[in-house]
C-alpha cells in the first residue's frame, strides 16, 4: 500500500468542511500492518499534500510473492571457496540444473580453479556447459535470472556485492556455520529449486545501504613560486578527489583500526551535526545487519521489512550513548573530527577495508536496490525461526509449576 506525505489545506480558513488524508491504493491488504492509518484527519482543515516525489511504500510482508515475467533460463551458483564439504552438493546441484532443468549456469572462475573440481573427469562435461565470470571485471547483472548460494551467511553477502544495482532473487542453502540468512536445507533441494523456477514462493526484500566514500588526494604536487622557492601542495581540490560507491547489505563499520587512541568521528544527519562518536567506532546497519555485528554491540534486532537505518556505537566513551534507529532514506555523513588524534578505518560487509583520513567523507543512505531473498515459509516465520535456531533468542530453563500447597507458604 502507498501513502503520499505532505501537508496541505483542503479548504480556506473559515470553512466548516472536514478534510481527509489523500491516499492512493496499490492493493488491498488482507492482514493488519502496523503503520499509518490510510484515512486520517488533522483538525478541520489540514490534509496531506500530494507529492509524487515523496512516496513511501509500506508493504504487508505476507503480500510479497515471487513471480516471473518470463520463465527463468539462467542461474548463478555461488559456492564457498575451498570448502571440501560443499563439493558434492555443488556438483549435484549443477548436474540437476543443467541436465534436468536445462538452465544456463554461471559460476565464478575461481570456484572452478579448485583442483577437486577441475580434476574431476566425470564432472568435466558439466563444466564445459558453464558460463564463467570474474569478480569486479565481468558484468553479469543483466544475464542472471536468479541466484543460488551454497554456504553460510557470507555467500549471501557476497552475492549482494556482485550486483551494484538490481539484484536477482536469491535462494540460500544452509551449508555453513551460522545460517541466519540461509533458510533452505539442501536435503530436498530438487523440489525446492523446482518450486522457485515455477515462481510460487514468498520473498523478503532486504534493504541495502548506498555508500559513497570521497577521499582527498594525498599526492603532493610541486610548484615553484615567484622567488624560485619549491612548494609542495596537495593539488587542485576539485580534480584530485576520488569517489567510490558500494551497495551494503549488513553494515558499514567505522573503527579506530590499529591505533590505541579512541576514534573521534563526526556524525551528520541530513547535513546537521547530531553527535561526535568517541569510542572504538560506530556501526551503521540495515535491519538485516541488526542481527550481525550491531546486536553484538548492544543494538536491538529489527525485522528486515522495517524501513530503518540503525546507528550503533562500538564501546562508546559515554554511558548515555545508546543505539538509535533513524528513518530509512535519511542521509548520514561520517567524517573525522578536527580533534581526532588518529585516522579511522571503514569496511563494508566486512570487505573492502580502507583508511579514512582528515578531509575524507562517508555518505550513507538507503539504497533503491534491495536484495530479494527467497523465503522458506514467509518473511515473519523465517525470521523468528532464525532467532530461535541460530541466536537461541530468549532460551532459558522454564520455571517450575507452583502447586496449591506451595502457594500457601
PDB file of C-alpha atoms in Angstrom, residues 224-399:
ATOM      1  CA  UNK A 224      57.967  26.996  -7.893  1.00  0.00           C
ATOM      2  CA  UNK A 225      56.817  30.398  -6.634  1.00  0.00           C
ATOM      3  CA  UNK A 226      57.909  33.812  -7.921  1.00  0.00           C
ATOM      4  CA  UNK A 227      61.027  33.767  -5.743  1.00  0.00           C
ATOM      5  CA  UNK A 228      62.135  30.397  -7.070  1.00  0.00           C
ATOM      6  CA  UNK A 229      61.223  28.502  -3.883  1.00  0.00           C
ATOM      7  CA  UNK A 230      59.931  24.919  -4.293  1.00  0.00           C
ATOM      8  CA  UNK A 231      56.491  24.481  -2.676  1.00  0.00           C
ATOM      9  CA  UNK A 232      54.707  21.126  -2.128  1.00  0.00           C
ATOM     10  CA  UNK A 233      50.891  21.072  -2.134  1.00  0.00           C
ATOM     11  CA  UNK A 234      48.003  18.598  -2.371  1.00  0.00           C
ATOM     12  CA  UNK A 235      46.916  19.892  -5.745  1.00  0.00           C
ATOM     13  CA  UNK A 236      43.536  21.009  -7.008  1.00  0.00           C
ATOM     14  CA  UNK A 237      40.759  20.169  -4.534  1.00  0.00           C
ATOM     15  CA  UNK A 238      38.104  19.586  -7.200  1.00  0.00           C
ATOM     16  CA  UNK A 239      40.013  17.387  -9.614  1.00  0.00           C
ATOM     17  CA  UNK A 240      42.009  15.449  -7.024  1.00  0.00           C
ATOM     18  CA  UNK A 241      39.109  13.869  -5.124  1.00  0.00           C
ATOM     19  CA  UNK A 242      38.404  10.175  -5.555  1.00  0.00           C
ATOM     20  CA  UNK A 243      34.867   8.803  -5.116  1.00  0.00           C
ATOM     21  CA  UNK A 244      33.977   5.140  -4.526  1.00  0.00           C
ATOM     22  CA  UNK A 245      30.473   3.660  -4.262  1.00  0.00           C
ATOM     23  CA  UNK A 246      29.247   0.468  -2.610  1.00  0.00           C
ATOM     24  CA  UNK A 247      25.996  -1.398  -2.005  1.00  0.00           C
ATOM     25  CA  UNK A 248      25.963  -2.820   1.533  1.00  0.00           C
ATOM     26  CA  UNK A 249      23.575  -5.484   2.844  1.00  0.00           C
ATOM     27  CA  UNK A 250      24.632  -5.761   6.503  1.00  0.00           C
ATOM     28  CA  UNK A 251      26.598  -2.815   7.809  1.00  0.00           C
ATOM     29  CA  UNK A 252      29.179  -0.103   7.381  1.00  0.00           C
ATOM     30  CA  UNK A 253      31.720  -0.215  10.232  1.00  0.00           C
ATOM     31  CA  UNK A 254      33.958   2.740  11.054  1.00  0.00           C
ATOM     32  CA  UNK A 255      36.560   1.882  13.701  1.00  0.00           C
ATOM     33  CA  UNK A 256      39.898   3.058  15.105  1.00  0.00           C
ATOM     34  CA  UNK A 257      41.887   0.378  13.301  1.00  0.00           C
ATOM     35  CA  UNK A 258      45.330  -0.436  14.726  1.00  0.00           C
ATOM     36  CA  UNK A 259      45.568   2.814  16.713  1.00  0.00           C
ATOM     37  CA  UNK A 260      45.454   2.749  20.514  1.00  0.00           C
ATOM     38  CA  UNK A 261      43.572   6.085  20.584  1.00  0.00           C
ATOM     39  CA  UNK A 262      39.802   6.422  20.627  1.00  0.00           C
ATOM     40  CA  UNK A 263      38.198   7.036  17.268  1.00  0.00           C
ATOM     41  CA  UNK A 264      36.763  10.538  17.021  1.00  0.00           C
ATOM     42  CA  UNK A 265      34.302  10.985  14.152  1.00  0.00           C
ATOM     43  CA  UNK A 266      31.511  13.480  13.480  1.00  0.00           C
ATOM     44  CA  UNK A 267      28.107  12.102  12.512  1.00  0.00           C
ATOM     45  CA  UNK A 268      25.798  14.237  10.363  1.00  0.00           C
ATOM     46  CA  UNK A 269      22.158  13.544   9.517  1.00  0.00           C
ATOM     47  CA  UNK A 270      20.723  15.373   6.504  1.00  0.00           C
ATOM     48  CA  UNK A 271      23.506  17.945   6.787  1.00  0.00           C
ATOM     49  CA  UNK A 272      23.167  18.585  10.528  1.00  0.00           C
ATOM     50  CA  UNK A 273      25.780  17.504  13.053  1.00  0.00           C
ATOM     51  CA  UNK A 274      23.948  15.227  15.503  1.00  0.00           C
ATOM     52  CA  UNK A 275      26.856  13.901  17.582  1.00  0.00           C
ATOM     53  CA  UNK A 276      30.540  13.100  17.755  1.00  0.00           C
ATOM     54  CA  UNK A 277      31.389   9.439  18.253  1.00  0.00           C
ATOM     55  CA  UNK A 278      34.230   8.865  20.690  1.00  0.00           C
ATOM     56  CA  UNK A 279      34.993   5.212  21.273  1.00  0.00           C
ATOM     57  CA  UNK A 280      36.107   2.180  19.300  1.00  0.00           C
ATOM     58  CA  UNK A 281      33.874   3.157  16.385  1.00  0.00           C
ATOM     59  CA  UNK A 282      30.335   3.178  15.026  1.00  0.00           C
ATOM     60  CA  UNK A 283      28.167   0.725  13.086  1.00  0.00           C
ATOM     61  CA  UNK A 284      25.600   1.888  10.531  1.00  0.00           C
ATOM     62  CA  UNK A 285      23.438  -1.114   9.675  1.00  0.00           C
ATOM     63  CA  UNK A 286      20.362  -2.195   7.814  1.00  0.00           C
ATOM     64  CA  UNK A 287      17.586  -4.145   9.574  1.00  0.00           C
ATOM     65  CA  UNK A 288      19.182  -7.284   8.107  1.00  0.00           C
ATOM     66  CA  UNK A 289      22.500  -6.261   9.655  1.00  0.00           C
ATOM     67  CA  UNK A 290      20.899  -5.574  13.036  1.00  0.00           C
ATOM     68  CA  UNK A 291      21.317  -9.270  13.912  1.00  0.00           C
ATOM     69  CA  UNK A 292      25.016  -9.253  12.958  1.00  0.00           C
ATOM     70  CA  UNK A 293      27.769  -7.010  14.390  1.00  0.00           C
ATOM     71  CA  UNK A 294      25.208  -4.492  15.685  1.00  0.00           C
ATOM     72  CA  UNK A 295      23.471  -6.924  18.046  1.00  0.00           C
ATOM     73  CA  UNK A 296      26.861  -7.954  19.436  1.00  0.00           C
ATOM     74  CA  UNK A 297      27.457  -4.252  20.226  1.00  0.00           C
ATOM     75  CA  UNK A 298      24.174  -3.979  22.143  1.00  0.00           C
ATOM     76  CA  UNK A 299      21.679  -2.965  19.451  1.00  0.00           C
ATOM     77  CA  UNK A 300      18.106  -4.172  19.095  1.00  0.00           C
ATOM     78  CA  UNK A 301      17.119  -6.709  16.463  1.00  0.00           C
ATOM     79  CA  UNK A 302      14.905  -5.279  13.709  1.00  0.00           C
ATOM     80  CA  UNK A 303      12.814  -7.267  11.247  1.00  0.00           C
ATOM     81  CA  UNK A 304      14.112  -6.801   7.674  1.00  0.00           C
ATOM     82  CA  UNK A 305      10.757  -5.427   6.496  1.00  0.00           C
ATOM     83  CA  UNK A 306      11.040  -2.410   8.804  1.00  0.00           C
ATOM     84  CA  UNK A 307      12.221   0.648   6.799  1.00  0.00           C
ATOM     85  CA  UNK A 308      15.035   1.934   9.018  1.00  0.00           C
ATOM     86  CA  UNK A 309      18.746   2.547   9.477  1.00  0.00           C
ATOM     87  CA  UNK A 310      20.407   1.647  12.784  1.00  0.00           C
ATOM     88  CA  UNK A 311      23.301   3.606  14.314  1.00  0.00           C
ATOM     89  CA  UNK A 312      25.213   1.662  16.984  1.00  0.00           C
ATOM     90  CA  UNK A 313      28.337   2.914  18.787  1.00  0.00           C
ATOM     91  CA  UNK A 314      31.156   0.456  19.492  1.00  0.00           C
ATOM     92  CA  UNK A 315      32.328   0.751  23.107  1.00  0.00           C
ATOM     93  CA  UNK A 316      31.465   4.475  23.358  1.00  0.00           C
ATOM     94  CA  UNK A 317      33.251   6.572  25.987  1.00  0.00           C
ATOM     95  CA  UNK A 318      29.854   7.709  27.279  1.00  0.00           C
ATOM     96  CA  UNK A 319      27.315   5.857  29.405  1.00  0.00           C
ATOM     97  CA  UNK A 320      24.401   7.662  27.707  1.00  0.00           C
ATOM     98  CA  UNK A 321      25.309   6.882  24.096  1.00  0.00           C
ATOM     99  CA  UNK A 322      22.739   4.241  23.196  1.00  0.00           C
ATOM    100  CA  UNK A 323      21.986   2.718  19.768  1.00  0.00           C
ATOM    101  CA  UNK A 324      19.342   4.633  17.806  1.00  0.00           C
ATOM    102  CA  UNK A 325      17.095   3.907  14.826  1.00  0.00           C
ATOM    103  CA  UNK A 326      16.501   6.578  12.171  1.00  0.00           C
ATOM    104  CA  UNK A 327      14.082   6.542   9.221  1.00  0.00           C
ATOM    105  CA  UNK A 328      15.129   4.854   6.011  1.00  0.00           C
ATOM    106  CA  UNK A 329      16.027   7.425   3.379  1.00  0.00           C
ATOM    107  CA  UNK A 330      17.841   9.948   5.571  1.00  0.00           C
ATOM    108  CA  UNK A 331      21.396  10.788   4.530  1.00  0.00           C
ATOM    109  CA  UNK A 332      24.132  10.113   7.049  1.00  0.00           C
ATOM    110  CA  UNK A 333      27.632  11.503   6.704  1.00  0.00           C
ATOM    111  CA  UNK A 334      30.675  10.455   8.709  1.00  0.00           C
ATOM    112  CA  UNK A 335      33.926  12.438   8.838  1.00  0.00           C
ATOM    113  CA  UNK A 336      36.953  12.574  11.086  1.00  0.00           C
ATOM    114  CA  UNK A 337      36.646  15.263  13.739  1.00  0.00           C
ATOM    115  CA  UNK A 338      39.174  18.078  13.767  1.00  0.00           C
ATOM    116  CA  UNK A 339      40.263  16.912  17.213  1.00  0.00           C
ATOM    117  CA  UNK A 340      40.846  13.319  16.080  1.00  0.00           C
ATOM    118  CA  UNK A 341      44.290  12.074  17.096  1.00  0.00           C
ATOM    119  CA  UNK A 342      44.382   9.322  14.502  1.00  0.00           C
ATOM    120  CA  UNK A 343      42.762   8.163  11.288  1.00  0.00           C
ATOM    121  CA  UNK A 344      39.823   5.762  11.103  1.00  0.00           C
ATOM    122  CA  UNK A 345      39.142   2.632   9.096  1.00  0.00           C
ATOM    123  CA  UNK A 346      35.970   1.624   7.283  1.00  0.00           C
ATOM    124  CA  UNK A 347      34.692  -1.701   5.951  1.00  0.00           C
ATOM    125  CA  UNK A 348      31.565  -2.710   4.043  1.00  0.00           C
ATOM    126  CA  UNK A 349      30.009  -6.043   4.993  1.00  0.00           C
ATOM    127  CA  UNK A 350      33.454  -6.979   6.314  1.00  0.00           C
ATOM    128  CA  UNK A 351      35.178  -6.311   2.968  1.00  0.00           C
ATOM    129  CA  UNK A 352      36.954  -3.518   1.055  1.00  0.00           C
ATOM    130  CA  UNK A 353      38.576  -2.238   4.267  1.00  0.00           C
ATOM    131  CA  UNK A 354      40.296   1.131   3.813  1.00  0.00           C
ATOM    132  CA  UNK A 355      41.698   4.050   5.783  1.00  0.00           C
ATOM    133  CA  UNK A 356      39.769   7.295   6.312  1.00  0.00           C
ATOM    134  CA  UNK A 357      41.833  10.454   6.821  1.00  0.00           C
ATOM    135  CA  UNK A 358      41.070  14.114   7.515  1.00  0.00           C
ATOM    136  CA  UNK A 359      39.053  15.584   4.662  1.00  0.00           C
ATOM    137  CA  UNK A 360      37.558  12.227   3.624  1.00  0.00           C
ATOM    138  CA  UNK A 361      33.831  11.583   3.967  1.00  0.00           C
ATOM    139  CA  UNK A 362      31.454   8.595   4.043  1.00  0.00           C
ATOM    140  CA  UNK A 363      27.881   9.268   2.886  1.00  0.00           C
ATOM    141  CA  UNK A 364      25.247   6.619   3.654  1.00  0.00           C
ATOM    142  CA  UNK A 365      21.573   6.337   2.747  1.00  0.00           C
ATOM    143  CA  UNK A 366      19.038   3.636   1.908  1.00  0.00           C
ATOM    144  CA  UNK A 367      19.601   2.067  -1.495  1.00  0.00           C
ATOM    145  CA  UNK A 368      16.892   1.810  -4.145  1.00  0.00           C
ATOM    146  CA  UNK A 369      18.048  -1.736  -4.905  1.00  0.00           C
ATOM    147  CA  UNK A 370      17.132  -4.263  -2.176  1.00  0.00           C
ATOM    148  CA  UNK A 371      18.081  -7.938  -2.153  1.00  0.00           C
ATOM    149  CA  UNK A 372      15.014 -10.123  -2.851  1.00  0.00           C
ATOM    150  CA  UNK A 373      15.711 -13.081  -0.588  1.00  0.00           C
ATOM    151  CA  UNK A 374      13.517 -16.142  -1.184  1.00  0.00           C
ATOM    152  CA  UNK A 375      11.763 -17.410   1.955  1.00  0.00           C
ATOM    153  CA  UNK A 376      11.367 -20.983   3.103  1.00  0.00           C
ATOM    154  CA  UNK A 377       7.888 -20.239   4.511  1.00  0.00           C
ATOM    155  CA  UNK A 378       7.272 -16.494   4.839  1.00  0.00           C
ATOM    156  CA  UNK A 379       9.207 -13.388   5.998  1.00  0.00           C
ATOM    157  CA  UNK A 380       7.864 -13.391   9.562  1.00  0.00           C
ATOM    158  CA  UNK A 381       8.125 -17.097  10.411  1.00  0.00           C
ATOM    159  CA  UNK A 382      11.561 -17.434   8.788  1.00  0.00           C
ATOM    160  CA  UNK A 383      12.930 -14.551  10.852  1.00  0.00           C
ATOM    161  CA  UNK A 384      11.690 -15.858  14.198  1.00  0.00           C
ATOM    162  CA  UNK A 385      12.882 -19.340  13.291  1.00  0.00           C
ATOM    163  CA  UNK A 386      16.372 -17.920  12.687  1.00  0.00           C
ATOM    164  CA  UNK A 387      16.260 -16.059  16.008  1.00  0.00           C
ATOM    165  CA  UNK A 388      15.407 -19.283  17.825  1.00  0.00           C
ATOM    166  CA  UNK A 389      17.689 -21.701  15.972  1.00  0.00           C
ATOM    167  CA  UNK A 390      20.757 -19.525  15.331  1.00  0.00           C
ATOM    168  CA  UNK A 391      20.793 -16.991  18.184  1.00  0.00           C
ATOM    169  CA  UNK A 392      18.780 -19.006  20.748  1.00  0.00           C
ATOM    170  CA  UNK A 393      16.664 -15.941  21.407  1.00  0.00           C
ATOM    171  CA  UNK A 394      15.063 -15.974  24.876  1.00  0.00           C
ATOM    172  CA  UNK A 395      16.106 -19.561  25.577  1.00  0.00           C
ATOM    173  CA  UNK A 396      16.042 -20.380  29.293  1.00  0.00           C
ATOM    174  CA  UNK A 397      15.045 -23.141  31.634  1.00  0.00           C
ATOM    175  CA  UNK A 398      11.326 -22.925  32.293  1.00  0.00           C
ATOM    176  CA  UNK A 399      10.053 -22.058  35.740  1.00  0.00           C
TER     177      UNK A 399
END
